[in-house]
mmCIF file of C-alpha atoms in Angstrom:
data_model
loop_
_atom_site.group_PDB
_atom_site.id
_atom_site.type_symbol
_atom_site.label_atom_id
_atom_site.label_comp_id
_atom_site.label_asym_id
_atom_site.label_seq_id
_atom_site.Cartn_x
_atom_site.Cartn_y
_atom_site.Cartn_z
ATOM 1 C CA MET A 9 35.130 -23.585 -35.540
ATOM 2 C CA THR A 10 31.815 -22.944 -33.966
ATOM 3 C CA PRO A 11 28.666 -22.456 -36.373
ATOM 4 C CA GLU A 12 28.261 -19.014 -34.862
ATOM 5 C CA THR A 13 32.073 -18.004 -36.298
ATOM 6 C CA ALA A 14 31.084 -19.861 -39.233
ATOM 7 C CA LEU A 15 28.260 -18.100 -39.858
ATOM 8 C CA ALA A 16 30.021 -14.659 -39.064
ATOM 9 C CA MET A 17 32.570 -15.257 -41.727
ATOM 10 C CA LEU A 18 30.352 -16.149 -44.383
ATOM 11 C CA ASP A 19 28.076 -12.904 -43.456
ATOM 12 C CA ARG A 20 30.963 -10.754 -43.656
ATOM 13 C CA GLN A 21 32.038 -12.290 -47.040
ATOM 14 C CA ILE A 22 28.512 -12.160 -48.533
ATOM 15 C CA LYS A 23 28.045 -8.598 -47.110
ATOM 16 C CA THR A 24 31.746 -7.570 -49.116
ATOM 17 C CA HIS A 25 31.918 -9.541 -51.938
ATOM 18 C CA GLY A 26 27.799 -10.517 -52.665
ATOM 19 C CA GLU A 27 25.328 -9.082 -55.087
ATOM 20 C CA THR A 28 21.221 -8.856 -54.438
ATOM 21 C CA VAL A 29 19.334 -12.020 -55.261
ATOM 22 C CA THR A 30 15.366 -12.122 -54.865
ATOM 23 C CA LEU A 31 13.879 -15.689 -53.750
ATOM 24 C CA ARG A 32 10.246 -16.254 -54.552
ATOM 25 C CA ARG A 33 8.580 -18.813 -52.651
ATOM 26 C CA ALA A 34 4.902 -19.766 -53.433
ATOM 27 C CA GLY A 35 2.936 -18.595 -50.193
ATOM 28 C CA GLN A 36 5.569 -16.793 -48.779
ATOM 29 C CA GLY A 37 6.309 -14.116 -51.588
ATOM 30 C CA ASP A 38 9.463 -12.475 -52.276
ATOM 31 C CA LYS A 39 12.736 -12.095 -50.370
ATOM 32 C CA ALA A 40 15.557 -9.845 -51.362
ATOM 33 C CA VAL A 41 19.074 -11.324 -49.905
ATOM 34 C CA ARG A 42 22.532 -10.760 -50.574
ATOM 35 C CA ALA A 43 24.561 -13.614 -52.045
ATOM 36 C CA ILE A 44 28.017 -14.701 -53.766
ATOM 37 C CA VAL A 45 26.980 -15.582 -57.094
ATOM 38 C CA ARG A 46 29.563 -17.619 -59.211
ATOM 39 C CA ARG A 47 28.731 -18.152 -63.098
ATOM 40 C CA LEU A 48 29.407 -21.754 -64.042
ATOM 41 C CA VAL A 49 30.901 -23.063 -67.368
ATOM 42 C CA PRO A 50 30.049 -26.533 -68.575
ATOM 43 C CA GLN A 51 32.966 -28.177 -67.220
ATOM 44 C CA ASP A 52 32.226 -27.051 -63.520
ATOM 45 C CA LEU A 53 29.048 -28.872 -63.971
ATOM 46 C CA ALA A 54 28.198 -32.811 -63.323
ATOM 47 C CA HIS A 55 25.862 -32.495 -66.058
ATOM 48 C CA ALA A 56 26.853 -30.510 -68.891
ATOM 49 C CA ALA A 57 24.134 -28.228 -70.033
ATOM 50 C CA ASN A 58 23.245 -25.889 -72.944
ATOM 51 C CA GLU A 59 21.863 -23.520 -70.847
ATOM 52 C CA PRO A 60 23.944 -20.910 -68.587
ATOM 53 C CA ARG A 61 23.921 -21.796 -65.282
ATOM 54 C CA SER A 62 25.391 -19.896 -61.515
ATOM 55 C CA SER A 63 26.340 -21.195 -58.399
ATOM 56 C CA VAL A 64 24.573 -19.279 -55.426
ATOM 57 C CA ILE A 65 25.677 -19.271 -52.080
ATOM 58 C CA LEU A 66 23.548 -17.787 -49.516
ATOM 59 C CA SER A 67 23.583 -17.256 -45.542
ATOM 60 C CA PRO A 68 20.954 -19.292 -43.492
ATOM 61 C CA SER A 69 21.233 -16.100 -41.525
ATOM 62 C CA ASP A 70 18.802 -14.427 -44.050
ATOM 63 C CA PHE A 71 16.295 -16.818 -43.325
ATOM 64 C CA ALA A 72 15.326 -16.795 -39.645
ATOM 65 C CA ASP A 73 11.635 -15.735 -40.587
ATOM 66 C CA TRP A 74 11.083 -18.348 -43.359
ATOM 67 C CA PRO A 75 9.774 -21.747 -42.558
ATOM 68 C CA SER A 76 12.832 -23.643 -43.845
ATOM 69 C CA LEU A 77 15.926 -22.976 -45.944
ATOM 70 C CA PRO A 78 15.899 -22.151 -49.849
ATOM 71 C CA SER A 79 15.476 -25.172 -51.936
ATOM 72 C CA ASP A 80 14.889 -26.503 -55.492
ATOM 73 C CA ARG A 81 11.700 -25.570 -55.197
ATOM 74 C CA ASP A 82 11.825 -21.984 -55.166
ATOM 75 C CA GLU A 83 13.004 -19.562 -57.615
ATOM 76 C CA ILE A 84 15.606 -16.920 -57.649
ATOM 77 C CA ALA A 85 16.425 -13.873 -59.732
ATOM 78 C CA ILE A 86 19.936 -12.570 -59.734
ATOM 79 C CA GLY A 87 20.229 -8.629 -59.749
ATOM 80 C CA GLN A 88 17.560 -7.512 -62.010
ATOM 81 C CA GLY A 89 17.257 -10.775 -64.083
ATOM 82 C CA SER A 90 14.094 -12.724 -64.484
ATOM 83 C CA PHE A 91 13.202 -15.671 -61.885
ATOM 84 C CA GLN A 92 14.724 -19.083 -62.714
ATOM 85 C CA SER A 93 13.981 -22.229 -60.889
ATOM 86 C CA ALA A 94 16.427 -23.200 -58.320
ATOM 87 C CA LEU A 95 18.008 -26.816 -60.296
ATOM 88 C CA GLU A 96 19.108 -28.419 -56.734
ATOM 89 C CA PRO A 97 20.331 -27.724 -53.390
ATOM 90 C CA GLU A 98 24.171 -28.576 -54.456
ATOM 91 C CA ASP A 99 25.056 -28.149 -50.601
ATOM 92 C CA ILE A 100 23.875 -27.476 -47.233
ATOM 93 C CA ARG A 101 26.709 -27.440 -44.765
ATOM 94 C CA SER A 102 26.262 -27.631 -41.175
ATOM 95 C CA ILE A 103 28.475 -27.486 -37.890
ATOM 96 C CA ASP A 104 27.163 -29.069 -34.883
ATOM 97 C CA ASN A 105 23.660 -29.645 -36.981
ATOM 98 C CA GLN A 106 23.343 -26.272 -37.637
ATOM 99 C CA PRO A 107 23.164 -24.825 -41.144
ATOM 100 C CA VAL A 108 26.159 -22.736 -41.719
ATOM 101 C CA ARG A 109 26.113 -22.142 -45.808
ATOM 102 C CA ILE A 110 23.536 -22.775 -48.454
ATOM 103 C CA SER A 111 24.599 -23.610 -51.968
ATOM 104 C CA LEU A 112 22.074 -24.056 -54.954
ATOM 105 C CA VAL A 113 22.492 -24.056 -58.670
ATOM 106 C CA VAL A 114 20.419 -22.010 -60.776
ATOM 107 C CA ALA A 115 19.571 -21.585 -64.492
ATOM 108 C CA GLY A 116 20.324 -18.501 -65.986
#
């Protein structure tokens, strides 16, 4: 599979099944994008937590105008919710050294 094919597939899934999230980066402002959001339960997490967490899958296509991909230094608001810290970059998948999928774990 080529990076372009993988990105196109992810972009279609996000467009069809995603919801709006807003990323906030110091010095860059806010950016609203669509993402696939999955609420996690403690058994989904390596380290069980008392606070709710979500897995957020983003497309690199949405970040061509940002200096770098989203990371744990950014904050994310899911829907109309308040901004929460991206706790960890769960995974950045690449094909031929080109990022094709970004997964973050977010508090809340």
